[in-house]
Coordinates of C-alpha atoms (C1' of nucleotides) in Angstrom, one line a residue:
Chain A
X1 CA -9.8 21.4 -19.5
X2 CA -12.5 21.5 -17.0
X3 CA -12.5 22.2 -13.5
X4 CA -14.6 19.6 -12.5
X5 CA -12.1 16.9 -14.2
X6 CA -9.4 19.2 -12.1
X7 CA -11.2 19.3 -8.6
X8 CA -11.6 15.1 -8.9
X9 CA -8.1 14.8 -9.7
X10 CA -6.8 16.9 -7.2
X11 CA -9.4 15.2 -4.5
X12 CA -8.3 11.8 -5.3
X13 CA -5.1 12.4 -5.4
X14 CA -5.3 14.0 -1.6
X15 CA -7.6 10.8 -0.5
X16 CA -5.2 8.3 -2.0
X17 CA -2.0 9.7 0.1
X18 CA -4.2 10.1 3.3
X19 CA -6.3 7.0 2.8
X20 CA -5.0 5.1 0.8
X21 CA -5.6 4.1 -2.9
X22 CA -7.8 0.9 -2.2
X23 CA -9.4 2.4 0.9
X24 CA -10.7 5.1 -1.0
X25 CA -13.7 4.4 -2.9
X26 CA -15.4 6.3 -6.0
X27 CA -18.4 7.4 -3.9
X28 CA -15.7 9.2 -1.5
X29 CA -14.0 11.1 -3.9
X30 CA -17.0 12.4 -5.7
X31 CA -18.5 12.9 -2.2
X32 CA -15.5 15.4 -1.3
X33 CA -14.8 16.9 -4.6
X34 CA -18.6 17.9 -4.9
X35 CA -19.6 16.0 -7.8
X36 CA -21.1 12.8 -8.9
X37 CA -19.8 9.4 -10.3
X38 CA -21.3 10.0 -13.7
X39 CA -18.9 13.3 -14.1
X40 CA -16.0 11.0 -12.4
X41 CA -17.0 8.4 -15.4
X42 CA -16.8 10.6 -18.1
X43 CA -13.5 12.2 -17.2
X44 CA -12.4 8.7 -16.1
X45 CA -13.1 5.7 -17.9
X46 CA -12.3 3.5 -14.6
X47 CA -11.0 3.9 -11.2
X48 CA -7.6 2.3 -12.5
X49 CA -7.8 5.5 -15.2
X50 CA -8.2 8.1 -12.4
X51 CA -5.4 6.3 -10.5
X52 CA -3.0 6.5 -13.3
X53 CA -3.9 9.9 -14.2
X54 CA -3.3 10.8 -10.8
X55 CA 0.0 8.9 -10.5
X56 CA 1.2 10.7 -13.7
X57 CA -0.1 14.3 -12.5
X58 CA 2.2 14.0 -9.4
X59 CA 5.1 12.8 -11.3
X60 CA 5.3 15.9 -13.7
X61 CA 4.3 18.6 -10.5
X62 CA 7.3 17.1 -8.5
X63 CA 9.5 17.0 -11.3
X64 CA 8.5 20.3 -12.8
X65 CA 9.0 21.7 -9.4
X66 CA 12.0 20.0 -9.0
X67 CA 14.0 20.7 -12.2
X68 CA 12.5 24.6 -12.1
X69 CA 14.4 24.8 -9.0
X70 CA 17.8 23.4 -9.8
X71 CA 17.9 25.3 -13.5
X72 CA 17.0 28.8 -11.8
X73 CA 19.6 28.5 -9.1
X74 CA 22.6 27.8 -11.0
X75 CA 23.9 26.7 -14.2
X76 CA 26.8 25.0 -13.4
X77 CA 26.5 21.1 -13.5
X78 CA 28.1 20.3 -10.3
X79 CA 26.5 22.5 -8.3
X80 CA 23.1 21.5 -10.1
X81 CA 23.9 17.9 -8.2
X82 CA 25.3 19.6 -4.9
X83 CA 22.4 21.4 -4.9
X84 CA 19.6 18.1 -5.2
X85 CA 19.2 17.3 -1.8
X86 CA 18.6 20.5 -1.0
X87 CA 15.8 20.7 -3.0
X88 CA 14.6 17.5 -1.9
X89 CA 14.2 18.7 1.4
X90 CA 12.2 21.8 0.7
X91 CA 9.7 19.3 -0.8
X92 CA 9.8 16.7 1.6
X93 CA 9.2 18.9 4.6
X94 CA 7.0 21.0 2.8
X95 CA 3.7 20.9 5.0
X96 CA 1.5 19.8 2.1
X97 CA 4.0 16.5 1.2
X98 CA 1.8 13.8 1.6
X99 CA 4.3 11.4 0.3
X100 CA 5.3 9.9 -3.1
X101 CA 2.3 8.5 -5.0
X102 CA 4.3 6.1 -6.9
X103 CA 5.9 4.6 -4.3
X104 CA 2.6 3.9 -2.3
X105 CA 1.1 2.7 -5.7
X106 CA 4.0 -0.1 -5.9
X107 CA 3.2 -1.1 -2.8
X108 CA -0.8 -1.6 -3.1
X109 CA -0.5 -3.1 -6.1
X110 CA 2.4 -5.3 -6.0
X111 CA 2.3 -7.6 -9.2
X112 CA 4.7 -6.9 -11.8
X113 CA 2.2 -7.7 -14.5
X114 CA -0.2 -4.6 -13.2
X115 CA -0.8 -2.0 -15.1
X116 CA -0.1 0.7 -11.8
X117 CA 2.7 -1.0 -10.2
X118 CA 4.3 -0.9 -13.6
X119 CA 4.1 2.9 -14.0
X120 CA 5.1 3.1 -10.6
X121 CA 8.2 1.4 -11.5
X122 CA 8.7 3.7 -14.4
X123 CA 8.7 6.7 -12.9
X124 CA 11.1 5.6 -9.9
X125 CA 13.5 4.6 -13.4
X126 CA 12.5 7.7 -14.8
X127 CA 13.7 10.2 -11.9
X128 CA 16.7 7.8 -11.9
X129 CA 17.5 8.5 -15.3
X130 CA 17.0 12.4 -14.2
X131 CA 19.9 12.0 -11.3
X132 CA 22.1 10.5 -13.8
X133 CA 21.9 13.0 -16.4
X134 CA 22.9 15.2 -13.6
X135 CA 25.3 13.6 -12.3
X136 CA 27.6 12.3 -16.3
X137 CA 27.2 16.5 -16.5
X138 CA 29.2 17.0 -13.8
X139 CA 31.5 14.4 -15.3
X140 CA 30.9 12.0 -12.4
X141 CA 32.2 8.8 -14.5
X142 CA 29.9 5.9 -12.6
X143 CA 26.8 8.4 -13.1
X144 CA 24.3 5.7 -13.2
X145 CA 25.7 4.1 -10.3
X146 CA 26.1 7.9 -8.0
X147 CA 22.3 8.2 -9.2
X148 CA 20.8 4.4 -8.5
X149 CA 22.4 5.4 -4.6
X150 CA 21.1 9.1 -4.1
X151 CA 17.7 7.3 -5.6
X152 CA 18.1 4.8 -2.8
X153 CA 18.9 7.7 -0.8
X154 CA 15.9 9.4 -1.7
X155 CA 13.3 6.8 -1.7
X156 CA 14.1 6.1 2.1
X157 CA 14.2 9.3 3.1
X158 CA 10.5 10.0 1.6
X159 CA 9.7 6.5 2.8
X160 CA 10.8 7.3 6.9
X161 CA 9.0 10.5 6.2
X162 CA 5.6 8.5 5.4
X163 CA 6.2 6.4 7.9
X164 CA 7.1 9.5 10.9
X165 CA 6.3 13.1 10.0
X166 CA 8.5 15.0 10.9
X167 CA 11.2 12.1 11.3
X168 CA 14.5 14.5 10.2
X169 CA 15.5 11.7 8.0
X170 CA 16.1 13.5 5.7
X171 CA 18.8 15.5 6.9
X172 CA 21.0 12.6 7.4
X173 CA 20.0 11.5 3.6
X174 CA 21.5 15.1 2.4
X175 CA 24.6 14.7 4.6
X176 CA 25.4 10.8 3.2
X177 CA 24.2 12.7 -0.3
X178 CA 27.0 15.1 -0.3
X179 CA 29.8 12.6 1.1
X180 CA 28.4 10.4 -2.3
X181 CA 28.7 13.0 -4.4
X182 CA 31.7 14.7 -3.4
X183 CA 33.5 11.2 -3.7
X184 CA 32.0 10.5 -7.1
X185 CA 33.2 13.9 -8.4
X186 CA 37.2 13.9 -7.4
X187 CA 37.2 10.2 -8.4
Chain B
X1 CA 1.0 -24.0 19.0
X2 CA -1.8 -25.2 16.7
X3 CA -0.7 -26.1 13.0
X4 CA -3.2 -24.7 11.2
X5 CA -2.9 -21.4 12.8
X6 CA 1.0 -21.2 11.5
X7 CA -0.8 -22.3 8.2
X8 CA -2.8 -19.0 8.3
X9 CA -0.2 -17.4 9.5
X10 CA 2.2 -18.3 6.6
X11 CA -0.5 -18.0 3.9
X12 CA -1.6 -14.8 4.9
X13 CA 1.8 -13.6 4.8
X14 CA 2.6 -14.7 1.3
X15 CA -0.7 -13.3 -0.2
X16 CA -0.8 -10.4 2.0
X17 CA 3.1 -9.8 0.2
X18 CA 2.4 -10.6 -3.4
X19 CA -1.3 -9.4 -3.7
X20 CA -1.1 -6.9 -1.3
X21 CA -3.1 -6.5 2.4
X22 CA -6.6 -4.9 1.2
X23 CA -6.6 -7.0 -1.5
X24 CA -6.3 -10.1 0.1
X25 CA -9.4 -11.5 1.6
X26 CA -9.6 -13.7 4.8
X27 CA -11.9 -15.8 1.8
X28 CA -8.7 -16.0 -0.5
X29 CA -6.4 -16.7 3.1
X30 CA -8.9 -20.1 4.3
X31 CA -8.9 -21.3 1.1
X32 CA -5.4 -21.6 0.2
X33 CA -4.3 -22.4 3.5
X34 CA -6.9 -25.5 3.5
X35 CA -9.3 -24.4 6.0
X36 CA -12.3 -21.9 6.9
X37 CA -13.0 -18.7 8.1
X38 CA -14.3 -20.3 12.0
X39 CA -11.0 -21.4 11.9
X40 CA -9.4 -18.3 11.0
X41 CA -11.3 -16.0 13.5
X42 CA -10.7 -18.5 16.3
X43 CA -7.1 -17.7 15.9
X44 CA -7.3 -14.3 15.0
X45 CA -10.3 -12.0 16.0
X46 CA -10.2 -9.6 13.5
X47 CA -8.7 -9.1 10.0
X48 CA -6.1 -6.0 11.5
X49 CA -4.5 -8.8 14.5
X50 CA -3.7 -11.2 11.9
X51 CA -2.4 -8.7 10.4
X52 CA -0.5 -7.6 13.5
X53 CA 0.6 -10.9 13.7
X54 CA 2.1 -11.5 10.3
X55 CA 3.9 -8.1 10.9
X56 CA 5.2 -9.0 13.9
X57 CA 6.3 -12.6 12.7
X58 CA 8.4 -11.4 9.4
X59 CA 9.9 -9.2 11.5
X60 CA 11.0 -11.4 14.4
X61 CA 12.0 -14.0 11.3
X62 CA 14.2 -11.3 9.7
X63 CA 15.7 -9.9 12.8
X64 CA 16.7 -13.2 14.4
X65 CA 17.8 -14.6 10.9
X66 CA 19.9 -11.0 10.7
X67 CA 21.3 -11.6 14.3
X68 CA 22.5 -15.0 14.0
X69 CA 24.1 -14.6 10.5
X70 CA 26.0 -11.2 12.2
X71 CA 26.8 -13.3 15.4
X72 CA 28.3 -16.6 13.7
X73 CA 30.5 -15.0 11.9
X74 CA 32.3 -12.2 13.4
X75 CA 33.0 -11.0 17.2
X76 CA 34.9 -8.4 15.8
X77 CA 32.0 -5.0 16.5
X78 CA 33.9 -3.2 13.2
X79 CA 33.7 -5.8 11.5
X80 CA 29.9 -6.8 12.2
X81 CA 28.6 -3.8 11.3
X82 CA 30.8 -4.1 7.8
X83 CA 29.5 -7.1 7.3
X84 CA 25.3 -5.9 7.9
X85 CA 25.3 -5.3 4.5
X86 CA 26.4 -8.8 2.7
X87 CA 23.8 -10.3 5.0
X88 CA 21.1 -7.8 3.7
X89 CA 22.0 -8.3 -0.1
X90 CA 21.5 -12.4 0.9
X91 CA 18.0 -12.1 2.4
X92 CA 17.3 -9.1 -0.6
X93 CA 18.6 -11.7 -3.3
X94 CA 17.0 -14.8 -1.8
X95 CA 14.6 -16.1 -4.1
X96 CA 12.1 -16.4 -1.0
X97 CA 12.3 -12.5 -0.3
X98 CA 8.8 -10.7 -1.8
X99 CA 9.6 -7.6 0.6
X100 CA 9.3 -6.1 3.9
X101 CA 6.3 -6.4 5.4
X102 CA 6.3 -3.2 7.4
X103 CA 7.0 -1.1 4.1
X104 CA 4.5 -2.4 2.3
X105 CA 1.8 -1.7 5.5
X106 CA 2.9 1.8 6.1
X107 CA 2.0 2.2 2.6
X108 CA -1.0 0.3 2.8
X109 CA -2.4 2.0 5.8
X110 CA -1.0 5.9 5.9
X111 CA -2.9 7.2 8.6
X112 CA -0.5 7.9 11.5
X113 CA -3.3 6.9 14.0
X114 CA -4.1 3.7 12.7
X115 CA -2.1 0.7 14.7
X116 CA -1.1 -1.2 11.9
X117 CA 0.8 2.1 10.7
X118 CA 1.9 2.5 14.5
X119 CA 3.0 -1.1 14.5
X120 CA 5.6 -0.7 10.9
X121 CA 6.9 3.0 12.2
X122 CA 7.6 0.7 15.5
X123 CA 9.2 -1.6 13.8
X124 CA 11.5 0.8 11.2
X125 CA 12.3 2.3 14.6
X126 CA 13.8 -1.1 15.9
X127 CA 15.3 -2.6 13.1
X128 CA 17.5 1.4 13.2
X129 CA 18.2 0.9 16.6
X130 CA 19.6 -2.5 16.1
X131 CA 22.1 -1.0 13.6
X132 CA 22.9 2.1 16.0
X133 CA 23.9 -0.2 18.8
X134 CA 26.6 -2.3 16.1
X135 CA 27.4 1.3 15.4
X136 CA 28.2 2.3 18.4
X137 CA 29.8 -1.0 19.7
X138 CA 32.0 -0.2 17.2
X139 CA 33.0 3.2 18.6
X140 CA 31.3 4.8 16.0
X141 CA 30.7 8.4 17.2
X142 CA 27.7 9.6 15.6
X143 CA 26.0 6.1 15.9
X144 CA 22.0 7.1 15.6
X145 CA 23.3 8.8 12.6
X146 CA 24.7 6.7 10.9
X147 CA 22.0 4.0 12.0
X148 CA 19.7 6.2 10.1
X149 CA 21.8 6.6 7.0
X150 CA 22.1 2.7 6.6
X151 CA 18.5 2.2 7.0
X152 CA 17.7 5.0 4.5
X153 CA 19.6 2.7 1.9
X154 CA 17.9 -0.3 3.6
X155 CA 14.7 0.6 2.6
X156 CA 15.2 2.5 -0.4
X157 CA 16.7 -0.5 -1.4
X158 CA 14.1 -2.8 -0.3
X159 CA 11.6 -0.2 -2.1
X160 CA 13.8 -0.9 -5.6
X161 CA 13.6 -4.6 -5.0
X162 CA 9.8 -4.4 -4.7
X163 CA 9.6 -2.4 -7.6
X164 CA 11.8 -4.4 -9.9
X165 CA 13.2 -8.0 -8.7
X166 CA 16.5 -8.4 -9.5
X167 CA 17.6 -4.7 -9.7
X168 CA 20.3 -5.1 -8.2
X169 CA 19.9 -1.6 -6.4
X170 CA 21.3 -3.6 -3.3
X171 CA 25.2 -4.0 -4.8
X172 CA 24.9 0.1 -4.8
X173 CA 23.2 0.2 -1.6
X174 CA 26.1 -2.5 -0.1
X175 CA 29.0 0.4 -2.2
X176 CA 27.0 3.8 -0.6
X177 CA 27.1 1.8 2.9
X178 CA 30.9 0.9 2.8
X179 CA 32.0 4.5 2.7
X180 CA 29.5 6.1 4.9
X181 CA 30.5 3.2 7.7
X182 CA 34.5 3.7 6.7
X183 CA 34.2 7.3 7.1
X184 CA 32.3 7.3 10.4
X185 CA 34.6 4.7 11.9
X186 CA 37.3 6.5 10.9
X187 CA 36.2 10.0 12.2
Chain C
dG1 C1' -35.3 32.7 -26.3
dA2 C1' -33.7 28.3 -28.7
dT3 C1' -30.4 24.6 -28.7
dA4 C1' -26.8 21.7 -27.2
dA5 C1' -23.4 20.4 -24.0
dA6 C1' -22.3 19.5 -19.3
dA7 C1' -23.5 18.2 -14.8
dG8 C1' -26.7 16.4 -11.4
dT9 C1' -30.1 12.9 -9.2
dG10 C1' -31.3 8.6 -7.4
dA11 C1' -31.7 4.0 -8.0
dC12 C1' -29.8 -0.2 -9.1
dA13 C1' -27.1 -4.5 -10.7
dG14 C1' -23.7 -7.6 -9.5
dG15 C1' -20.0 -8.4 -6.9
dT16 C1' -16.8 -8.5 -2.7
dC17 C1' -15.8 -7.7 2.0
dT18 C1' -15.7 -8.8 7.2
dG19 C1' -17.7 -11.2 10.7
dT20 C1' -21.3 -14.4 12.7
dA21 C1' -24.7 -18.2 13.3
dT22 C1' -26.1 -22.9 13.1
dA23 C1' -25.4 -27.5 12.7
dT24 C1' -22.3 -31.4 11.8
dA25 C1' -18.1 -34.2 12.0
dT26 C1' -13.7 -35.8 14.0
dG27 C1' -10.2 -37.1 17.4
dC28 C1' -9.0 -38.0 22.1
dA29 C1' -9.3 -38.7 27.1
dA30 C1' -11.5 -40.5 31.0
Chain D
dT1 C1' -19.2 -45.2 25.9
dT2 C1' -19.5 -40.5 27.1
dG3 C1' -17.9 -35.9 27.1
dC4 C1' -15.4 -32.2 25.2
dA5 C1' -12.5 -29.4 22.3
dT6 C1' -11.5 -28.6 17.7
dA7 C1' -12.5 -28.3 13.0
dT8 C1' -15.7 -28.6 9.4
dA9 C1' -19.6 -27.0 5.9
dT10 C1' -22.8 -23.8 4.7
dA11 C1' -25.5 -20.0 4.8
dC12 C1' -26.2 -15.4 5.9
dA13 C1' -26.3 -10.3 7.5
dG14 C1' -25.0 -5.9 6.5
dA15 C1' -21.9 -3.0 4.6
dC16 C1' -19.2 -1.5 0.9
dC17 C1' -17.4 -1.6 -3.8
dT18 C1' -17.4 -0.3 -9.1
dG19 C1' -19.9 0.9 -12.8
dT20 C1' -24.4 1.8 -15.4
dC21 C1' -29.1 3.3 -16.2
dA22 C1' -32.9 6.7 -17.4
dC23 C1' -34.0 11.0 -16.5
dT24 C1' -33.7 16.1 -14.9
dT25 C1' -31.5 20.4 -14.3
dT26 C1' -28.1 23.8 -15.1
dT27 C1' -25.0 26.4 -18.0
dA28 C1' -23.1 28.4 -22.2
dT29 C1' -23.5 29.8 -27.0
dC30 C1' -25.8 31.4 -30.9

DNA sequence: GATAAAAGTGACAGGTCTGTATATATGCAA
DNA sequence: TTGCATATATACAGACCTGTCACTTTTATC
C-alpha cells in the first residue's frame, strides 16, 4: 500500500475529529498531508469514499487495540469484562483521543438512508455485539442487555469527553460499569 | 414576538436536526419556512446566533417540559428523581423527538473554542446539574456523581436513538438507572 | 539509459454557501 | 392621505466546495 494513500488517510482522519467532517474540505486535507487532489482521487474515488475508509480504519485500530489488550491481560472471561472499562479509559484519556469517528459521523450525517450514518450505526452494533460476546462468556445470562448498557455507558462517556477534555467522566462510567457487571454476574 | 421569526426558528430547528447544521442552508431554512433570507438576517445576524438560538430554545423546551412532568407528579425528592427516567423514555420515544440538539452540535462543531461547542458543553453541564440537585434533595450522598452517571446513560442513550429510532436502548438505560439511583439512595 | 507507473501542477467547471444591496409591496397609525 | 415599519422579490459579491482536465515531473524497474 502506498504511503501517500497512508499520510491522506491518517490527515483526514485527524482534520475530521478536529474540524469536523463537513468543515473540512478536499483542498485542506491534501494541503496538510502534502499532496494533491489528483493523488486523493485516485486513492479515493469521492470524498464520501475517503470518509468511509476513514470511519472503517478507526474502527479496526480501536478495536484491535482494544481486544489486544483484554486477550494479553487475562484469559479468564469474567475478568476479560471486569477488566473493559479499564481499558476504555486508557484510550479515552490517551492524549491523542480525539473522539469516536463514528459517533461524530452519525451525527453530521443524520439520515438513516446515508450511506455514512449507516456504517456509523454498524459499528456502534458491531462493538455491541463485541461487549456481549464478553459478557454470555462470563455466563452473564441477559448478556445482550449487560452489553446494550455498558455501550450506553460507553458512548456517553466518549461523548462528555468530546464535549470537555479532560471531563473525568469517565471514571464515574467505570464505577457504574463494575456495579453493572458485578450485578449481572451473581444474578 | 414576531411570527415569522418563531417560523425560522422552528424550521431551522427541524432541518438543522434531520439534515444536520452545516448542511442546512439559511437558502433551504427561508424557503421552507415561507419567507426570505432579509427576513431571516433581520432576526438573526448571522448563521451561528440562529444557531445559538435554536440551541438555546430545545433546551429551554426540554428542560421546562422535564420540570413540569417531574413536578406534577411527585413531591416526594426520592421518588422524583426515580421517576427522571420514565419521563426521559417519553420525550426519547415521542414520535416528535429527532435528538438533542446540543449532541448533535458538539459533534458538529468540535473545536473547544468555538461558541457553539461552548454553548452544548454549557448546556450538558446544566441539564447534569439539574439531576445532581434531585439527587441531592433526595439525600443522596455522592449527588454530582451520580448526576454524572445518569447523564452518561442520558446521552449514550440519546446517541442510540439517533443512531437507530426505535432501539429501544432507553428501556436498558431506564434498568442501568434504577440500580445506580437505588444503590446511592441506599448507601 | 529506456520505459512505465506514480505523483505533481495549475487551471477550471459547475455548484453551494453566507451575507448584502436595491427596489418594491403591504399593512397600519396618525 | 401621508409616513413608517415590515416583508417581499431579485440579483449579486466573494468565498468555498467537489471533482476533472491536460500536461509535466519524479521515481522505480528492467
Amino acid at each position: 500500500m502506498s504511503s501517500l494513500k497512508d499520510k491522506i488517510l491518517n490527515t483526514a482522519t485527524d482534520l475530521f475529529q478536529t474540524r469536523g467532517i463537513n468543515s473540512t474540505g478536499v483542498d485542506t486535507i491534501v494541503a496538510i498531508a502534502g499532496t494533491t487532489k489528483m493523488t486523493l482521487y485516485k486513492h479515493f474515488h469521492t470524498k464520501e469514499g475517503l470518509i468511509i475508509e476513514v470511519l472503517n480504519k478507526s474502527q479496526h485500530d480501536f478495536h484491535h487495540w482494544l481486544d489486544n489488550k483484554l486477550n494479553t491481560n487475562s484469559k479468564v472471561p469474567s475478568d476479560k469484562i471486569k477488566q473493559l472499562f479499564d481499558f476504555i479509559e486508557e484510550w479515552i484519556t490517551s492524549p491523542k483521543f480525539l473522539g469516536m469517528g463514528f459517533i461524530k459521523a452519525s451525527a453530521e450525517f443524520p439520515n438513516e438512508e446515508n450511506p455514512i450514518h449507516q456504517l456509523s450505526s454498524k459499528q456502534s452494533r458491531e462493538f455491541r455485539q463485541y461487549i456481549s460476546k464478553l459478557a454470555s462468556e462470563a455466563n452473564v445470562k441477559d448478556a445482550d442487555g449487560l452489553a446494550l448498557q455498558l455501550s450506553l455507558l460507553f458512548e456517553g462517556a466518549v461523548q462528555a469527553e468530546q464535549m470537555k477534555r479532560g471531563s473525568g467522566a469517565i471514571k464515574y462510567a467505570k464505577k457504574a460499569a463494575k456495579i453493572l457487571i458485578d450485578g449481572a454476574i451473581n444474578a
